[in-house]
Short mmCIF file of C-alpha atoms in Angstrom, two decimals:
data_model
loop_
_atom_site.label_atom_id
_atom_site.label_comp_id
_atom_site.label_asym_id
_atom_site.label_seq_id
_atom_site.Cartn_x
_atom_site.Cartn_y
_atom_site.Cartn_z
CA MET A 240 0.25 0.17 0.03
CA LYS A 241 2.91 2.58 0.80
CA THR A 242 4.29 1.81 -2.60
CA ALA A 243 1.00 2.63 -4.24
CA PHE A 244 1.09 6.15 -2.26
CA ALA A 245 4.46 6.79 -3.42
CA LEU A 246 3.42 6.14 -7.17
CA LEU A 247 0.42 8.36 -6.99
CA ALA A 248 2.71 10.90 -5.18
CA ALA A 249 5.06 10.69 -7.98
CA ALA A 250 3.07 10.80 -11.03
CA ALA A 251 1.09 14.11 -9.12
CA LEU A 252 4.63 15.67 -8.74
CA ALA A 253 5.41 14.98 -12.59
CA LEU A 254 2.07 16.81 -13.60
CA PRO A 255 2.77 20.32 -14.87
CA ALA A 256 1.67 22.86 -12.18
CA ALA A 257 -0.78 24.18 -14.06
CA ALA A 258 -2.43 20.91 -14.37
CA GLN A 259 -2.19 20.34 -10.68
CA GLU A 260 -3.47 23.44 -9.43
CA GLY A 261 -5.57 25.36 -12.11
CA THR A 262 -4.59 28.06 -14.50
CA LEU A 263 -6.16 30.63 -12.10
CA LYS A 264 -3.70 30.07 -9.68
CA LYS A 265 -0.83 29.73 -11.86
CA ILE A 266 -1.57 32.63 -13.34
CA LYS A 267 -2.06 34.35 -9.74
CA ASP A 268 1.00 32.97 -8.29
CA SER A 269 3.24 33.85 -11.38
CA GLY A 270 1.75 37.05 -12.06
CA SER A 271 1.42 36.74 -15.61
CA ILE A 272 -0.42 34.88 -18.21
CA THR A 273 0.88 33.70 -21.65
CA ILE A 274 -0.36 33.61 -24.83
CA GLY A 275 1.16 31.16 -27.46
CA HIS A 276 0.49 32.60 -30.93
CA ARG A 277 1.17 32.09 -34.61
CA ASP A 278 3.21 33.98 -36.85
CA ALA A 279 2.19 33.52 -39.95
CA SER A 280 -2.02 32.97 -39.73
CA LEU A 281 -3.53 35.89 -41.30
CA PRO A 282 -5.76 37.38 -39.97
CA PHE A 283 -6.03 35.46 -36.87
CA SER A 284 -2.76 35.59 -35.42
CA TYR A 285 0.15 36.81 -37.72
CA TYR A 286 3.51 39.24 -36.92
CA ASP A 287 3.11 42.92 -38.23
CA ASP A 288 6.16 44.68 -39.02
CA LYS A 289 7.56 45.50 -36.20
CA GLN A 290 7.29 41.64 -34.90
CA GLN A 291 4.55 42.05 -32.90
CA PRO A 292 1.71 39.54 -32.63
CA ILE A 293 -2.11 40.56 -33.88
CA GLY A 294 -4.84 39.66 -35.20
CA TYR A 295 -8.23 38.62 -34.79
CA ALA A 296 -7.84 35.82 -32.55
CA MET A 297 -5.45 37.73 -30.69
CA ASP A 298 -8.17 40.83 -30.33
CA LEU A 299 -10.20 38.11 -28.77
CA CYS A 300 -7.57 36.79 -26.30
CA HIS A 301 -6.63 40.11 -25.19
CA ARG A 302 -10.71 40.56 -24.07
CA ILE A 303 -10.14 37.05 -22.57
CA VAL A 304 -7.00 38.39 -20.51
CA ASP A 305 -8.79 41.42 -19.68
CA ALA A 306 -11.70 39.10 -17.83
CA VAL A 307 -9.03 37.65 -16.12
CA LYS A 308 -7.61 40.15 -14.43
CA ALA A 309 -10.90 41.43 -13.28
CA GLU A 310 -11.51 37.81 -11.70
CA LEU A 311 -8.05 37.91 -9.80
CA LYS A 312 -8.37 41.50 -9.03
CA MET A 313 -4.87 42.09 -10.82
CA PRO A 314 -5.20 45.14 -13.16
CA LYS A 315 -1.30 44.91 -13.35
CA LEU A 316 -1.43 41.22 -14.41
CA GLU A 317 1.65 40.99 -17.29
CA THR A 318 0.77 39.37 -20.56
CA LYS A 319 3.67 37.24 -22.22
CA TYR A 320 3.57 35.94 -25.59
CA GLN A 321 4.88 32.41 -26.83
CA LEU A 322 5.40 31.59 -30.25
CA VAL A 323 3.78 28.08 -31.37
CA THR A 324 3.62 26.22 -34.26
CA SER A 325 0.97 23.49 -35.49
CA ALA A 326 2.88 20.70 -34.64
CA ASN A 327 3.89 22.06 -30.68
CA ARG A 328 0.69 24.35 -29.65
CA ILE A 329 -0.66 20.98 -27.63
CA PRO A 330 2.46 19.77 -26.34
CA LEU A 331 2.90 23.44 -25.16
CA MET A 332 -0.59 23.68 -23.82
CA ALA A 333 -0.60 20.99 -21.74
CA ASN A 334 2.83 20.94 -20.32
CA GLY A 335 1.86 24.61 -19.05
CA THR A 336 3.93 26.88 -20.86
CA ILE A 337 1.13 28.43 -22.43
CA ASP A 338 -2.23 29.30 -21.08
CA LEU A 339 -4.09 30.52 -24.09
CA GLU A 340 -3.39 29.27 -27.88
CA CYS A 341 -4.76 32.26 -29.80
CA GLY A 342 -4.66 31.54 -33.52
CA SER A 343 -6.19 29.26 -36.08
CA THR A 344 -6.70 25.99 -34.17
CA THR A 345 -9.44 23.31 -35.22
CA ASN A 346 -11.93 22.47 -32.44
CA ASN A 347 -12.57 18.54 -32.73
CA LEU A 348 -13.85 15.46 -31.02
CA ALA A 349 -10.02 13.96 -31.14
CA ARG A 350 -8.05 17.08 -29.75
CA GLN A 351 -10.86 17.64 -27.21
CA LYS A 352 -9.47 14.68 -25.75
CA GLU A 353 -5.95 16.27 -25.17
CA VAL A 354 -6.94 19.83 -24.55
CA SER A 355 -9.93 22.05 -23.97
CA PHE A 356 -11.39 24.92 -25.99
CA THR A 357 -13.55 27.96 -25.44
CA ILE A 358 -16.37 29.05 -27.91
CA THR A 359 -16.02 29.19 -31.31
CA HIS A 360 -14.57 32.34 -33.19
CA PHE A 361 -14.70 31.27 -36.59
CA VAL A 362 -16.22 28.61 -39.02
CA THR A 363 -14.06 27.73 -42.25
CA ALA A 364 -13.66 24.72 -44.60
CA ASN A 365 -10.63 22.60 -45.68
CA ARG A 366 -9.76 23.23 -49.46
CA TRP A 367 -6.79 23.54 -51.50
CA VAL A 368 -5.54 26.20 -53.68
CA SER A 369 -3.25 26.00 -56.79
CA LYS A 370 -2.51 27.81 -59.85
CA LYS A 371 -5.55 28.32 -62.16
CA SER A 372 -3.39 27.48 -64.94
CA ALA A 373 -3.56 23.85 -63.44
CA LYS A 374 -7.20 23.46 -63.71
CA LEU A 375 -7.29 21.03 -60.31
CA HIS A 376 -11.37 22.04 -59.62
CA LYS A 377 -12.24 18.73 -58.16
CA LEU A 378 -11.01 16.34 -55.96
CA ALA A 379 -10.41 13.78 -58.72
CA ASP A 380 -8.17 16.51 -60.59
CA LEU A 381 -5.61 15.71 -57.83
CA LYS A 382 -5.24 12.22 -58.74
CA GLY A 383 -1.45 10.68 -58.75
CA LYS A 384 -0.37 14.33 -58.20
CA THR A 385 2.19 16.19 -55.41
CA ILE A 386 0.31 18.11 -52.92
CA VAL A 387 1.43 19.82 -49.82
CA SER A 388 -0.12 20.55 -46.43
CA THR A 389 1.05 21.77 -42.86
CA ALA A 390 2.62 19.53 -40.46
CA GLY A 391 0.77 18.91 -37.36
CA THR A 392 -2.61 20.07 -38.64
CA THR A 393 -6.00 18.35 -39.13
CA ASN A 394 -5.75 18.90 -43.03
CA ILE A 395 -2.77 17.14 -43.73
CA LYS A 396 -4.39 13.99 -41.56
CA GLN A 397 -7.82 14.22 -43.25
CA ILE A 398 -6.23 14.62 -47.47
CA THR A 399 -3.95 11.51 -46.01
CA GLU A 400 -7.06 9.55 -45.07
CA ILE A 401 -8.86 10.34 -48.16
CA ASN A 402 -5.94 10.24 -50.50
CA ALA A 403 -6.14 6.38 -48.75
CA ALA A 404 -9.76 5.71 -49.23
CA GLN A 405 -10.27 6.68 -52.68
CA ASN A 406 -7.39 5.07 -53.97
CA LEU A 407 -6.03 8.73 -55.39
CA GLY A 408 -2.50 7.96 -55.60
CA MET A 409 -1.06 11.36 -54.02
CA ASN A 410 2.25 12.14 -52.93
CA ILE A 411 1.38 14.24 -50.00
CA ILE A 412 4.31 16.26 -48.46
CA SER A 413 4.49 17.81 -45.26
CA ALA A 414 5.86 21.35 -44.42
CA ASN A 415 6.93 23.25 -41.32
CA GLY A 416 4.38 26.14 -41.75
CA HIS A 417 1.76 27.55 -44.00
CA PRO A 418 4.01 30.05 -45.87
CA LYS A 419 6.47 27.33 -46.87
CA ALA A 420 3.86 25.24 -48.14
CA PHE A 421 2.13 27.97 -50.08
CA GLN A 422 5.79 28.90 -51.55
CA MET A 423 5.89 24.96 -52.63
CA VAL A 424 2.55 25.94 -54.77
CA GLU A 425 4.46 29.04 -56.09
CA ASN A 426 7.71 26.93 -57.28
CA GLY A 427 6.13 24.04 -58.61
CA ARG A 428 7.23 21.68 -55.85
CA ALA A 429 3.36 20.67 -55.48
CA VAL A 430 0.20 21.47 -57.63
CA ALA A 431 -1.61 22.41 -54.61
CA PHE A 432 -1.86 23.38 -51.07
CA VAL A 433 -4.50 21.59 -48.64
CA MET A 434 -5.38 23.78 -45.90
CA ASP A 435 -8.73 26.40 -43.91
CA ASP A 436 -9.74 28.30 -46.88
CA ILE A 437 -9.48 31.27 -44.84
CA LEU A 438 -5.41 30.96 -44.19
CA LEU A 439 -5.32 29.95 -47.99
CA ALA A 440 -6.80 33.24 -49.26
CA GLY A 441 -4.73 35.41 -46.78
CA LEU A 442 -1.42 33.76 -48.47
CA ALA A 443 -2.92 34.19 -52.02
CA ALA A 444 -3.75 37.85 -51.27
CA GLN A 445 0.18 38.28 -50.22
CA SER A 446 1.68 36.88 -52.80
CA ARG A 447 3.46 38.28 -55.72
CA SER A 448 0.76 36.99 -57.71
CA PRO A 449 -2.55 37.05 -56.41
CA LYS A 450 -4.68 36.67 -59.86
CA ASP A 451 -2.86 33.71 -60.44
CA TYR A 452 -4.33 31.47 -57.73
CA GLU A 453 -7.41 29.99 -57.16
CA ILE A 454 -9.60 27.94 -54.07
CA SER A 455 -11.12 25.11 -55.03
CA THR A 456 -14.90 25.02 -54.58
CA GLN A 457 -15.16 22.02 -53.49
CA GLY A 458 -14.92 21.54 -49.53
CA LEU A 459 -13.82 18.42 -47.89
CA SER A 460 -14.37 19.32 -44.01
CA VAL A 461 -16.04 22.07 -42.09
CA GLU A 462 -13.44 23.47 -40.22
CA PRO A 463 -14.43 25.26 -36.20
CA TYR A 464 -11.88 27.33 -34.65
CA GLY A 465 -11.86 27.72 -31.02
CA ILE A 466 -8.89 29.42 -28.55
CA MET A 467 -7.08 26.40 -26.79
CA LEU A 468 -6.41 25.81 -23.04
CA ARG A 469 -5.75 23.26 -21.12
CA LYS A 470 -8.30 20.15 -20.15
CA ASP A 471 -10.71 19.45 -16.88
CA ASP A 472 -9.73 23.15 -15.61
CA ALA A 473 -13.58 24.43 -15.22
CA ALA A 474 -12.86 27.52 -12.96
CA PHE A 475 -10.54 29.07 -15.99
CA LYS A 476 -12.97 27.68 -18.82
CA LYS A 477 -15.95 29.44 -16.90
CA VAL A 478 -14.12 32.83 -17.10
CA VAL A 479 -12.59 32.15 -20.74
CA ASP A 480 -15.93 31.03 -22.10
CA ALA A 481 -17.94 34.19 -19.98
CA ALA A 482 -15.41 36.60 -22.02
CA MET A 483 -16.59 35.33 -25.10
CA VAL A 484 -19.92 35.01 -24.56
CA ASP A 485 -20.19 38.39 -23.52
CA THR A 486 -18.08 39.60 -26.81
CA TYR A 487 -20.69 37.83 -28.94
CA LYS A 488 -23.95 39.11 -26.91
CA SER A 489 -22.74 42.94 -26.25
CA GLY A 490 -22.00 43.03 -30.00
CA ALA A 491 -18.47 43.79 -29.85
CA ILE A 492 -17.87 40.76 -32.20
CA ASN A 493 -19.22 42.64 -35.17
CA GLY A 494 -16.52 45.57 -34.98
CA ILE A 495 -13.49 43.23 -34.26
CA TYR A 496 -14.33 41.07 -37.38
CA GLN A 497 -15.11 43.95 -39.55
CA LYS A 498 -11.67 44.88 -38.55
CA TRP A 499 -10.13 42.17 -39.81
CA PHE A 500 -11.76 40.42 -42.22
CA GLU A 501 -13.39 43.51 -44.01
CA LYS A 502 -11.14 46.05 -43.97
CA PRO A 503 -7.27 46.55 -45.20
CA VAL A 504 -4.88 44.85 -42.16
CA PRO A 505 -1.43 45.85 -41.64
CA PRO A 506 1.24 45.51 -42.48
CA LYS A 507 0.85 44.92 -46.38
CA GLY A 508 -3.07 46.50 -46.28
CA VAL A 509 -4.68 43.47 -47.08
CA ASN A 510 -8.41 43.19 -47.61
CA LEU A 511 -9.96 39.47 -47.55
CA ASN A 512 -13.67 41.38 -48.13
CA LEU A 513 -14.80 38.29 -46.16
CA PRO A 514 -18.39 38.91 -44.66
CA MET A 515 -19.27 36.75 -41.51
CA SER A 516 -20.62 33.56 -43.00
CA ALA A 517 -24.26 32.10 -41.94
CA ALA A 518 -22.11 29.38 -40.05
CA PHE A 519 -20.42 31.77 -37.84
CA LYS A 520 -23.80 33.87 -36.99
CA LYS A 521 -25.60 31.13 -35.85
CA VAL A 522 -22.35 30.66 -33.02
CA VAL A 523 -22.76 34.43 -32.41
CA ALA A 524 -26.26 34.08 -31.68
CA LYS A 525 -26.22 30.62 -29.98
CA PRO A 526 -22.60 30.21 -28.49
CA THR A 527 -21.05 26.95 -28.32
CA ASP A 528 -17.62 25.03 -28.02
CA SER A 529 -18.65 22.24 -29.86
CA GLY A 530 -16.04 19.87 -31.65
CA ASP A 531 -18.66 18.29 -34.22
CA PRO A 532 -18.97 19.73 -37.50
CA LYS A 533 -22.31 18.52 -37.35
CA ASP A 534 -23.13 21.15 -35.11
CA TYR A 535 -22.11 23.62 -37.97
CA GLU A 536 -24.22 22.96 -41.14
#
């Protein structure tokens, strides 16, 4: 029995402090909250020309930070920033390095086994971008061709499964980051880049010749985005969810959305001209953190 207790104690010590004590206590004790961000997920989370993280998801996270400051009565709480990638964002959340992950992360049932998500802040679809000259309009047009997707994403997992299930014989390569994947289409190493359509739109708009590219009309899946937090932390999630719901119910979301999707955004003044979709309007009216794509149809 003594040995069993010793093993349990050792297991508890092996857990990150955040998992043992809860994120609110971790934040209060350290005097800071750490936001995980991306470097090139325009317009959600990316660097401006001063190498500062900005974007739609970042604005929402700053509202969450304000709510945490109010909850803890710590108006001078320090905000720290940590660059994350598609591959390391979940491990860095689980081990306590970051407290919020503010980017373009799909909330799905598989990921909910490892982490938690707050209210959905965008609904996109998995599509591909290619050069118009390639005329890759249907999934069948990709048969036997080399395509690319970003490592550590739901997109590369899904296209790999589709490739096997439909015997398409595609050569699927992974890239370390969205810009590198798009660059492979630019230089001909791959004919198409499979990713969330909103991210593809941002990359194409920033390219040397935006008119040369097109995004497929055929979608491969529905992808709800959520801000990520640690799993099984009800107290912190309550504060985070309340901040998101207030952003929606107060109408503040409308101005934030227009700022990033319907107006020119820094540093290059790219305007995505993307009005709020019916699927996301539904979320704003009835907030949800569901990871089931069917709930967004």
